[in-house]
Structure formats: structure tokens, C-alpha cells
Amino acid sequence: MKMRAVITVIGQDQVGICAKVSTICAEHNVNITAVSQNIFDDLFCMVMLVETDKLDINFGEFSELLKEEGKTMGLDIRAMHEDIFNSMHRI
Amino acid sequence: MLELRDVLETVQMIENENLDIRTITMGISLLDCCDSDIKKSCDKVYEKIVRKAENLVSTGEKIEKKYGIPIINKRVSVTPIAMILAASGGDPLLYAKTLERAVNTIGVNFLGGYSALVQKGFGPGDEALIRSIPEALDITDHVCSSVNIGSTKTGINMDAVKLMGEIVKQSAEVTAYKNCIGPAKLVVFCNAPEDNPFMAGAFHGAGEPDCVINVGVSGPGVVRSAVAKIPDANITEIAEMVKRTAFKITRVGQLVANEAADRLDVPFGIVDLSLAPTPAVGDSVAQVLEEMGLEQCGGAGTTACLALLNDAVKKGGVMASSHVGGLSGAFIPVSEDAGMISAARSGCLKLEKLEAMTAVCSVGLDMIVIPGDTTPAVISAIIADEAAIGMVNSKTTAVRVIPAIGKKVGEELEFGGLLGSGPVMPVNTASPEKFISRGGRIPAPLQSLKN
């Protein structure tokens, strides 16, 4: 079974968010399968569904990397295993 | 594909509303460590705890990273040490030191089980263990103690009640030099659950498997913010909202519990459906009640709001988990809850109201700082009152009061960390001395003829 994770990006809309996040994914062999984005309460929100089974570093390091990159752009970026969302929102 | 709003709701809960897994607690049976030589017994206890729980902390950290949810505590609960002491005899403090050494090796936050179950009488080892509690809690930093003095089936052991009043007081006195921390690690129970993952009352009951994983979730902040989103709702709608929120919180608990059990190759025991507050702003059970429409926690209406909250949390949580146990309900530890602290400071929340609240929620009089000159008899009588509520209502109740040595009403006692800080609350000082000194047992209550 494919290991899937959800990347969430929340913050001020700006040029290059998608590019930055997808570059990090590509660099570490992470495949993006779906992207959805919207503006809620003036905040840019993006959710990416990704496959991480071929990830070349461990998942903790990958999410730390995204988090650090997010900080440089003033964004909150998180990567979490999709099961936490599935278990919370689906019966 | 997941809904964008659902994903953001989860992230919001973790980021802004303090959703976390409060504890992964590994229960370990020490029954096979009994030996008639206490030195050998201690060696076996140390070896077994370290062997079983050596990967508990690192596994917790891995799960934290995978799901992006904080797991605040990794803990261990063990078979009540009085049972092991019954076989070995000797100085119970050797066990306390052994447990502390094991904690330091495996790196968990707390270990519970320096305990005795004496609801009907003292067995071998029980009294010696209880008398050693004040010193055990002084010489250790991470060992927690609990004593069960009553149950619905057996009634209340008033000899034990008398003794525990003295032990709580002594425990405060010997730890007065470190903010009376001793009694903050000591719980006196009626109807103690055998699978409770929360400290200080966790122990691994005799009916439990060899090793088991129990998980306690948290989330008063999430519930408060869910209630805040429907300011004009009626009470039915609020109950529904709490239920739905509790469901979501508990599902995360179940997910983490399954994962931890798998990774550690230990059976999953239960999820404890408790709303456990922390001193962090917003992560408060009192503030949930205030959000429902009370000016301040402790005023009239508090018991009703808490009853609704407690019931709705269970209803939502039960469906979200395959096995539910432990204490399961809303906690009301005064010093660990920012809303309770301010209500106690302003005088709106009193000990008598807290006692009433314990009749409709989990646990009991928890983390309440009382004047340092409170007599052991008054503490015993508080324990007896609380145990009576638990005994008659077939529920767990407990007392964890901290006599602040040298302090009076209006002063504050600071523990730090999750234990927080609290104002010294006034206690009714009319003497129950005669009642407490009688000893004996309160007979078990009638559980039929309910008409």
C-alpha cells in the first residue's frame, strides 16, 4: 500500500509558494497526486496529497524541512500522515 | 480526496486549540518479579520495566512526527507495589528507588504504581507501603502513588481513610522545602480503575494482561472553541457539538493507540476519554463551562453544565474507540486549569462546589491547595466525603489535595509544568476528629431496591 501524506500550507498569499513546496517534494522523491487551494478568512490555504513511499529521507526530517522553508516565507507548512485526517473525518 | 475544510480543521485543532495526546501509558505487570529476597525482587522489577518500556519514548516520538500531533507524556504504570512487597517483605523504599532508577533509564515522564488497594482491609505489605509514601515521594521525582480506600462493592475502609489523612499531611511536610510537591503525586481513590493512563493515579491492575498500551487524549481547548463557534445555539445543539468534537478527538487517540501498540508489539488496552486541561491559556475545562454561558466557573449552573459536558464527551468518544476505559470524563484539577485557578482566586469556586461537581464528572477533588495548618482529621474527612460520593454513585472519585505548609488562604503555591499553580483555598475546619478516630468500615451501599 502506498504511504500517503498531506502537506498543508497556511499563510499570506505570495508568489512562488507552489513552486517552493513542489521543488522540495521533487528533490526528495515525493509524488504529488492532488492539490487543492483556497482563501479562507484572508488566509491562503493549500492542501497537497502526496505519496511518500519513495521518500529518500525519513518522514520526520522531511516535515521539518518543509516547516523550516515555510518559516522563511512566513508560512505554516506541515506534513502529516493522511490517516490522522481520515480517522478524524471519516467513519 | 480529503475536504480542504476538514484538513484545515485538524491543523487548526493542533496548532491553535492545544489538541494533543496527553499520554501513552504502558501498563506492566510485575507479578512475575515477586521474590522472597527483596534485592532480587528489585532487580527483576528494574529489568522488566526497562525491557518492556525501553522503546516507549522513541516510539512515541516517531508517532508524533508521523501524524504531526504532540504526544505530551510517555508513562509507565505498574502492578501496585504493595502486592510485590507482600511477597518480598523488607523496606518498601527500595522499590521506590528501583522505580526511579528505571524511569531515569527509559526516560519516561512519570511512573505510577507505588500503590496499595485497601478498600476492605490491609493485606501483607499494604500498611508498610502506605507509611513509606511520604518519604518515597520525597526521594523520587517521577514515581506516583495511589491508594484505593473504598469501592461500591466493599464500602469504605475508615482505618485507611484515617491513615491517608495523616499520610497526605506528612507528605506535604517532608516536601515543604520543594513546594509541597509530595501530595501532588499522591491520589486517594474510591473505585480506582485498573487501566487508568493518567497520573498520579495510574497503576496496572491485577486483572490486566502482562503488558498493555493505554492512551489518554486531551482537548478542552478544542471543545471550547467548538462551543464558541455556536454562540446562539440552544443546549441541545451544544451537547451535539461537544459529542461530535469528542468523537474527532478520540479517533485521533485510537489511531495513536493502535499505532503505538503495533510498533511496540504490545496489546492495545483502552483509550481514556478524558478532557484533561493544562495551565495553557484556552486549554481549560472551566472555560468550556463559561463558554456555555456561565459568568464564572463555580457559580450556580456549574454542576449542570459539567454534567452535560461529561456525558457528551463520553457519548462522542465511545463510538470513536474500540475499547474505552480508565477515568473517562472531564477532569477538574484546580491548579492545572487556568479557568479554575482564576475562579478559585476570585472566590467564585469553592471546595463545596468542587465536591458537588465531582458527583457528575470523572475523578474528584483534584490538585486543590489547602491551608498548611489543615489537620489530618479534616483531610481524612474530605477523603471520606469524596469516597462516599463515589461509592454511592458507582463511579471513581479521588482526592488529591495539597496542604501548603506555612501558607494561608489567599497565598499561592507554585508547582510548575503540567501541575501548574494554585491559590490556597479555604477549608471548613469544624472538627471531624471523633468520626475519623472511630475506625472500622462504612458498609457497602445497597445497589438494588432503587424505587
XYZ file of C-alpha atoms in Angstrom:
542
model
C 0.000 0.000 0.000
C 1.218 3.480 -0.843
C 2.232 5.649 2.071
C 0.383 8.905 1.683
C 0.733 12.183 3.491
C -0.966 15.554 3.474
C 1.009 18.771 3.192
C -0.803 21.866 4.399
C 0.338 25.409 3.722
C -1.324 28.284 5.548
C -0.347 31.941 5.458
C -0.125 35.116 3.416
C -0.583 34.555 -0.314
C 2.609 35.274 -2.275
C 4.472 34.384 -5.450
C 6.218 31.024 -5.505
C 4.505 29.004 -2.767
C 3.561 26.134 -5.044
C 6.964 26.189 -6.724
C 8.822 26.077 -3.438
C 6.835 23.213 -1.949
C 6.841 21.146 -5.134
C 10.597 21.638 -5.532
C 11.213 20.191 -2.083
C 8.896 17.291 -2.910
C 10.720 16.612 -6.187
C 14.140 16.805 -4.542
C 13.149 14.067 -2.135
C 11.256 11.785 -4.473
C 7.795 12.691 -3.255
C 4.992 12.408 -5.814
C 2.180 14.963 -5.707
C -1.180 13.356 -6.511
C -3.641 16.134 -5.760
C -3.596 19.820 -4.916
C -6.399 21.969 -3.646
C -6.243 25.577 -2.586
C -8.491 28.379 -1.477
C -8.611 31.597 0.523
C -10.285 31.300 3.959
C -10.586 34.393 6.163
C -7.979 36.189 4.029
C -5.521 33.340 4.525
C -4.021 31.353 1.720
C -4.622 27.651 2.345
C -3.227 24.868 0.235
C -3.547 21.153 0.771
C -1.422 18.685 -1.176
C -1.888 14.945 -1.164
C 1.463 13.251 -1.726
C 2.954 9.771 -1.916
C 5.954 9.374 0.344
C 6.843 5.706 -0.032
C 9.933 6.553 -2.103
C 10.984 9.399 0.168
C 14.804 9.463 0.405
C 14.958 10.845 3.962
C 12.836 9.904 6.950
C 9.411 11.453 7.246
C 10.259 13.477 10.354
C 13.171 15.121 8.538
C 11.007 15.834 5.507
C 8.330 17.573 7.559
C 10.999 19.529 9.447
C 12.446 20.659 6.119
C 9.077 21.939 4.941
C 8.458 23.649 8.248
C 11.801 25.481 8.095
C 11.255 26.500 4.479
C 7.797 27.766 5.450
C 9.258 29.932 8.172
C 11.475 31.761 5.679
C 8.337 32.729 3.732
C 6.179 33.435 6.803
C 4.038 30.369 6.136
C 2.949 27.485 8.318
C 3.789 24.323 6.370
C 3.109 20.872 7.829
C 3.349 17.353 6.550
C 1.233 14.770 8.324
C 0.307 11.195 7.521
C -3.121 11.152 5.872
C -4.527 8.667 8.391
C -4.938 11.355 11.039
C -7.364 13.188 8.748
C -9.124 10.041 7.614
C -9.667 8.801 11.126
C -10.937 12.162 12.321
C -13.301 12.973 9.463
C -14.441 9.622 8.086
C -16.312 6.861 9.838
C -9.624 13.478 -1.762
C -9.940 14.920 1.672
C -12.027 18.034 2.075
C -9.958 21.180 2.379
C -12.039 22.371 5.319
C -11.610 19.089 7.192
C -7.860 19.177 6.745
C -7.691 22.750 7.965
C -9.917 21.954 10.926
C -7.500 19.259 12.070
C -4.483 21.512 11.625
C -6.286 24.299 13.477
C -7.091 21.981 16.397
C -3.452 21.029 16.806
C -1.965 24.440 16.088
C -4.305 26.802 17.942
C -6.512 24.767 20.228
C -3.954 22.600 22.025
C -5.189 19.265 20.710
C -2.717 16.679 21.810
C -2.367 13.141 23.010
C -1.889 13.639 26.710
C -0.250 10.336 27.394
C 0.754 6.963 26.075
C 0.966 4.811 29.175
C 2.429 1.350 29.133
C 0.996 -0.891 31.814
C 3.459 -3.531 33.005
C 2.655 -6.408 35.322
C 5.298 -7.019 37.962
C 3.641 -10.113 39.417
C 6.333 -12.338 37.917
C 9.011 -10.240 39.629
C 7.980 -11.296 43.130
C 10.789 -12.879 45.104
C 11.170 -13.605 48.785
C 14.511 -11.764 48.618
C 13.761 -8.048 48.178
C 17.089 -7.365 46.442
C 16.352 -9.994 43.790
C 12.805 -8.709 43.538
C 14.039 -5.143 42.895
C 16.483 -6.371 40.249
C 13.690 -8.224 38.456
C 11.400 -5.178 38.650
C 14.083 -2.944 37.149
C 14.938 -5.443 34.439
C 11.323 -5.993 33.403
C 10.363 -2.318 33.249
C 13.447 -1.443 31.235
C 12.995 -4.414 28.895
C 9.333 -3.721 28.197
C 9.458 0.066 28.001
C 12.910 0.748 26.563
C 11.445 1.882 23.226
C 8.357 3.607 24.590
C 9.723 7.142 24.418
C 11.346 6.816 20.979
C 8.205 5.134 19.585
C 6.073 7.975 20.946
C 8.353 10.488 19.269
C 8.157 8.658 15.933
C 4.355 8.653 16.038
C 4.391 12.341 16.911
C 6.406 13.079 13.774
C 4.333 10.819 11.527
C 0.988 12.363 12.400
C 2.156 15.825 13.375
C 0.361 15.655 16.709
C 2.148 16.291 20.010
C 2.263 13.395 22.471
C 2.928 15.182 25.733
C 3.737 12.308 28.068
C 5.090 8.820 27.824
C 4.472 6.982 31.061
C 4.557 3.618 32.717
C 2.137 2.114 35.213
C 2.995 -0.988 37.192
C 1.336 -3.539 39.454
C 0.627 -1.984 42.871
C 3.955 -2.282 44.661
C 2.197 -3.360 47.876
C 1.461 -6.693 46.139
C 5.138 -7.231 45.347
C 6.092 -6.126 48.843
C 3.675 -8.702 50.241
C 5.891 -11.433 48.786
C 9.286 -9.933 49.486
C 8.812 -8.047 52.748
C 11.592 -5.599 53.578
C 11.891 -1.854 53.118
C 9.381 -0.542 50.553
C 11.647 2.422 49.806
C 13.957 0.035 47.950
C 11.173 -0.350 45.406
C 10.674 3.413 45.179
C 14.376 3.834 44.405
C 14.268 0.981 41.880
C 11.297 2.521 40.080
C 13.021 5.919 39.935
C 16.154 4.288 38.540
C 14.077 2.558 35.851
C 12.394 5.855 34.938
C 15.758 7.518 34.525
C 16.948 4.712 32.256
C 13.946 4.674 29.912
C 13.274 8.420 30.029
C 9.524 8.404 30.667
C 7.847 11.387 32.339
C 6.171 9.561 35.209
C 5.709 6.090 36.609
C 2.600 5.185 38.609
C 2.008 2.218 40.856
C 3.594 2.915 44.217
C 0.166 1.883 45.329
C -1.930 -0.206 47.657
C -5.523 -1.411 47.371
C -7.008 -1.480 50.849
C -10.720 -0.898 50.291
C -11.630 -3.731 52.615
C -8.577 -4.034 54.828
C -4.803 -4.081 54.967
C -3.099 -7.141 53.465
C 0.561 -8.006 53.966
C 2.717 -5.169 52.700
C -0.116 -2.642 52.449
C 0.377 -0.722 55.639
C 4.177 -0.670 55.355
C 3.911 0.664 51.838
C 1.402 3.353 52.777
C 3.514 4.515 55.710
C 6.515 4.829 53.392
C 4.684 7.040 50.863
C 5.766 10.453 52.245
C 9.437 9.520 52.116
C 9.087 7.692 48.777
C 7.584 10.798 47.171
C 10.351 12.909 48.666
C 13.311 10.807 47.499
C 11.903 10.240 43.986
C 10.915 12.768 41.327
C 8.905 10.666 38.888
C 7.203 7.995 40.965
C 3.495 8.465 41.637
C 1.462 6.872 44.365
C -2.181 5.982 44.845
C -4.224 4.209 47.481
C -7.710 2.812 46.966
C -9.647 3.130 50.219
C -13.169 2.283 49.127
C -15.433 0.846 46.469
C -19.110 0.376 45.738
C -18.783 -3.357 46.308
C -16.827 -3.208 49.556
C -17.706 0.069 51.230
C -15.116 2.419 52.701
C -12.206 1.363 54.885
C -12.249 4.098 57.518
C -8.984 2.912 59.096
C -7.330 3.565 55.748
C -9.130 6.910 55.452
C -7.733 7.953 58.816
C -4.252 6.836 57.844
C -4.357 8.602 54.474
C -5.243 11.948 56.066
C -2.050 11.633 58.088
C -0.014 10.463 55.083
C -1.148 13.369 52.890
C -0.210 15.823 55.622
C 3.161 14.184 56.303
C 3.895 14.039 52.616
C 3.398 17.816 52.386
C 5.559 18.381 55.456
C 8.531 16.355 54.253
C 8.423 18.015 50.836
C 7.725 21.522 52.179
C 11.211 22.509 51.001
C 10.170 21.812 47.388
C 6.759 23.488 47.300
C 4.971 20.561 48.964
C 5.219 18.553 45.735
C 4.731 15.226 47.562
C 0.928 15.152 47.799
C 0.645 16.346 44.175
C 1.923 12.856 43.280
C -0.486 11.037 45.613
C -4.113 10.143 44.899
C -6.589 8.593 47.315
C -9.243 6.695 45.358
C -12.646 5.170 45.719
C -13.422 2.715 42.873
C -9.949 3.104 41.349
C -9.834 1.952 37.709
C -7.199 -0.665 36.894
C -6.365 0.691 33.441
C -6.079 4.416 34.056
C -3.312 6.012 31.964
C -3.388 9.333 33.820
C -1.133 10.314 36.685
C -0.876 10.411 39.556
C -3.422 7.626 39.900
C -2.200 5.176 37.257
C -1.439 1.615 38.275
C -1.576 -1.702 36.444
C -4.399 -3.749 37.932
C -4.156 -7.429 38.783
C -6.734 -8.318 36.102
C -4.726 -6.701 33.317
C -2.555 -8.548 30.772
C 1.228 -8.772 31.163
C 1.835 -5.589 29.214
C -0.626 -3.182 27.628
C -0.838 0.232 25.968
C -3.414 2.720 27.236
C -3.836 6.170 25.757
C -5.272 9.336 27.248
C -6.401 12.105 24.929
C -6.854 15.729 25.744
C -8.666 18.648 24.171
C -10.632 21.062 26.351
C -9.336 23.825 24.043
C -10.887 22.130 21.012
C -14.234 21.681 22.762
C -14.240 25.283 23.993
C -13.581 26.650 20.539
C -16.265 24.377 19.021
C -18.799 25.708 21.546
C -17.623 29.270 20.865
C -18.478 28.824 17.192
C -22.201 28.492 18.027
C -22.845 31.420 20.410
C -26.635 31.437 19.930
C -27.211 27.685 19.990
C -29.524 26.068 22.499
C -28.287 23.443 24.935
C -29.299 20.506 22.741
C -27.152 21.891 19.954
C -24.252 22.446 22.339
C -24.456 18.836 23.529
C -24.412 17.677 19.900
C -21.421 19.868 19.132
C -19.482 18.541 22.145
C -20.309 14.981 21.123
C -19.090 15.471 17.580
C -15.928 17.168 18.760
C -15.224 14.445 21.324
C -15.635 11.883 18.563
C -12.945 13.553 16.471
C -10.557 13.934 19.375
C -10.997 10.330 20.411
C -10.472 8.994 16.893
C -7.017 10.512 16.976
C -6.435 8.839 20.331
C -7.482 5.497 18.896
C -5.237 5.957 15.877
C -2.229 6.721 18.053
C -3.071 3.876 20.445
C -3.250 1.332 17.608
C -0.035 2.576 16.092
C 1.815 2.519 19.420
C 0.525 -0.972 20.220
C 1.616 -2.230 16.779
C 5.044 -0.675 16.896
C 5.764 -1.875 20.414
C 4.164 -5.269 19.801
C 2.052 -4.908 22.913
C -1.749 -5.301 23.011
C -3.868 -2.169 22.925
C -5.821 -1.745 26.151
C -8.082 1.278 26.233
C -8.484 4.889 25.225
C -9.329 7.089 28.189
C -11.933 9.607 27.033
C -10.890 12.382 29.295
C -10.855 16.110 28.829
C -7.637 16.904 30.638
C -6.866 20.589 30.994
C -3.416 22.167 31.132
C -2.390 25.503 32.591
C -2.057 26.817 28.990
C -4.477 29.622 28.211
C -7.572 28.263 26.466
C -6.930 24.632 27.376
C -9.328 24.765 30.283
C -12.410 22.792 31.287
C -13.626 25.770 33.352
C -13.566 27.889 30.219
C -15.691 25.333 28.351
C -18.320 25.723 31.089
C -18.013 29.508 30.891
C -18.384 29.333 27.121
C -21.709 27.565 27.684
C -22.948 30.695 29.386
C -21.666 30.933 32.941
C -20.114 34.187 34.124
C -17.513 32.199 36.007
C -16.912 28.566 36.851
C -18.130 27.825 40.376
C -21.332 29.835 40.169
C -24.821 28.336 40.088
C -25.265 26.266 36.929
C -21.711 24.903 37.019
C -22.736 21.379 38.022
C -25.389 21.205 35.287
C -23.017 22.423 32.580
C -20.339 19.986 33.726
C -22.827 17.099 33.741
C -23.736 17.895 30.141
C -20.108 18.217 29.105
C -19.058 14.996 30.800
C -21.891 12.980 29.314
C -21.489 14.367 25.798
C -17.745 13.687 25.839
C -18.404 10.041 26.695
C -21.153 9.637 24.112
C -18.974 11.044 21.356
C -15.895 9.183 22.487
C -17.402 5.742 22.958
C -18.227 5.401 19.286
C -14.781 6.556 18.252
C -12.873 3.911 20.142
C -12.966 0.133 20.209
C -12.234 -0.054 23.935
C -12.853 2.709 26.409
C -11.716 2.710 29.998
C -9.659 4.487 32.609
C -11.213 7.535 34.167
C -13.055 8.740 31.048
C -14.698 12.069 31.733
C -13.898 15.719 32.269
C -11.113 16.416 34.747
C -11.327 19.357 37.113
C -7.830 19.696 38.611
C -7.790 23.208 40.015
C -4.091 24.048 39.761
C -3.805 22.632 36.233
C -6.637 24.655 34.733
C -6.289 28.396 34.082
C -10.057 28.973 34.357
C -10.323 27.059 37.642
C -7.352 28.939 39.065
C -8.903 32.336 38.371
C -12.302 31.179 39.658
C -10.665 29.929 42.857
C -8.684 33.145 43.218
C -11.765 35.327 42.876
C -13.596 33.188 45.443
C -16.278 32.130 42.957
C -15.150 28.498 43.045
C -15.212 26.909 46.473
C -14.346 23.474 47.802
C -18.021 22.654 48.421
C -18.901 23.422 44.789
C -15.989 21.331 43.582
C -17.306 18.453 45.675
C -20.708 18.777 44.003
C -19.035 18.872 40.598
C -17.225 15.610 41.315
C -20.588 13.859 41.528
C -21.131 14.414 37.806
C -17.671 14.200 36.285
C -14.668 11.945 36.380
C -12.252 11.778 39.285
C -12.744 14.131 42.203
C -11.158 16.835 44.303
C -8.022 17.204 42.274
C -4.964 19.401 42.710
C -6.550 21.596 45.339
C -4.215 23.588 47.551
C -5.459 23.831 51.141
C -4.062 25.739 54.136
C -0.915 24.224 55.644
C -2.459 24.045 59.100
C -5.360 21.816 57.965
C -5.475 18.886 60.398
C -5.037 15.283 59.222
C -8.560 14.566 60.537
C -10.075 17.219 58.259
C -8.133 15.815 55.288
C -9.375 12.310 56.199
C -12.936 13.600 56.404
C -12.623 15.266 52.986
C -11.422 11.894 51.668
C -14.370 10.124 53.340
C -16.906 12.561 51.843
C -15.468 12.198 48.384
C -15.262 8.403 48.672
C -18.906 8.344 49.760
C -19.919 10.132 46.561
C -18.011 7.579 44.514
C -19.241 4.598 46.493
C -22.924 5.518 46.302
C -22.846 6.572 42.654
C -20.734 3.615 41.433
C -18.118 5.912 39.999
C -14.471 6.695 40.540
C -13.757 9.540 42.894
C -10.444 10.648 44.263
C -8.783 13.203 46.442
C -5.520 14.915 45.631
C -5.255 17.877 47.981
C -2.010 19.634 48.779
C -1.603 21.146 52.241
C 0.609 24.199 51.598
C 2.856 24.079 54.638
C 3.354 27.554 56.121
C 0.804 29.148 53.817
C -2.642 30.567 54.455
C -5.773 31.237 52.408
C -5.045 33.780 49.674
C -1.403 32.796 49.202
C -0.279 30.752 46.200
C 1.629 27.529 45.708
C 3.611 27.024 42.506
C 4.469 23.546 41.172
C 5.385 24.418 37.600
C 4.908 22.391 34.426
C 1.683 20.457 33.894
C 0.936 20.598 37.629
C 0.581 24.389 37.451
C -0.011 26.601 40.447
C -2.931 27.295 42.713
C -4.295 29.622 45.347
C -4.712 28.230 48.864
C -8.464 27.559 49.181
C -10.375 27.815 52.451
C -11.415 24.574 54.144
C -14.215 24.115 56.675
C -12.335 23.497 59.911
C -15.151 22.166 62.131
C -13.561 19.103 63.687
C -14.457 15.612 62.404
C -11.854 14.186 64.847
C -14.240 11.863 66.700
C -15.766 10.467 63.499
C -12.376 9.831 61.920
C -10.827 8.293 65.038
C -13.573 5.653 65.303
C -12.094 3.481 62.546
C -13.984 0.498 61.128
C -15.698 0.330 57.778
C -18.637 2.065 56.128
C -20.707 -0.857 54.799
C -21.188 -1.221 51.057
C -24.285 0.605 49.841
C -27.447 -1.067 48.648
C -27.420 -1.390 44.875
C -30.951 -2.666 44.426
C -34.390 -1.610 45.748
C -33.930 1.566 43.732
C -37.615 2.523 43.855
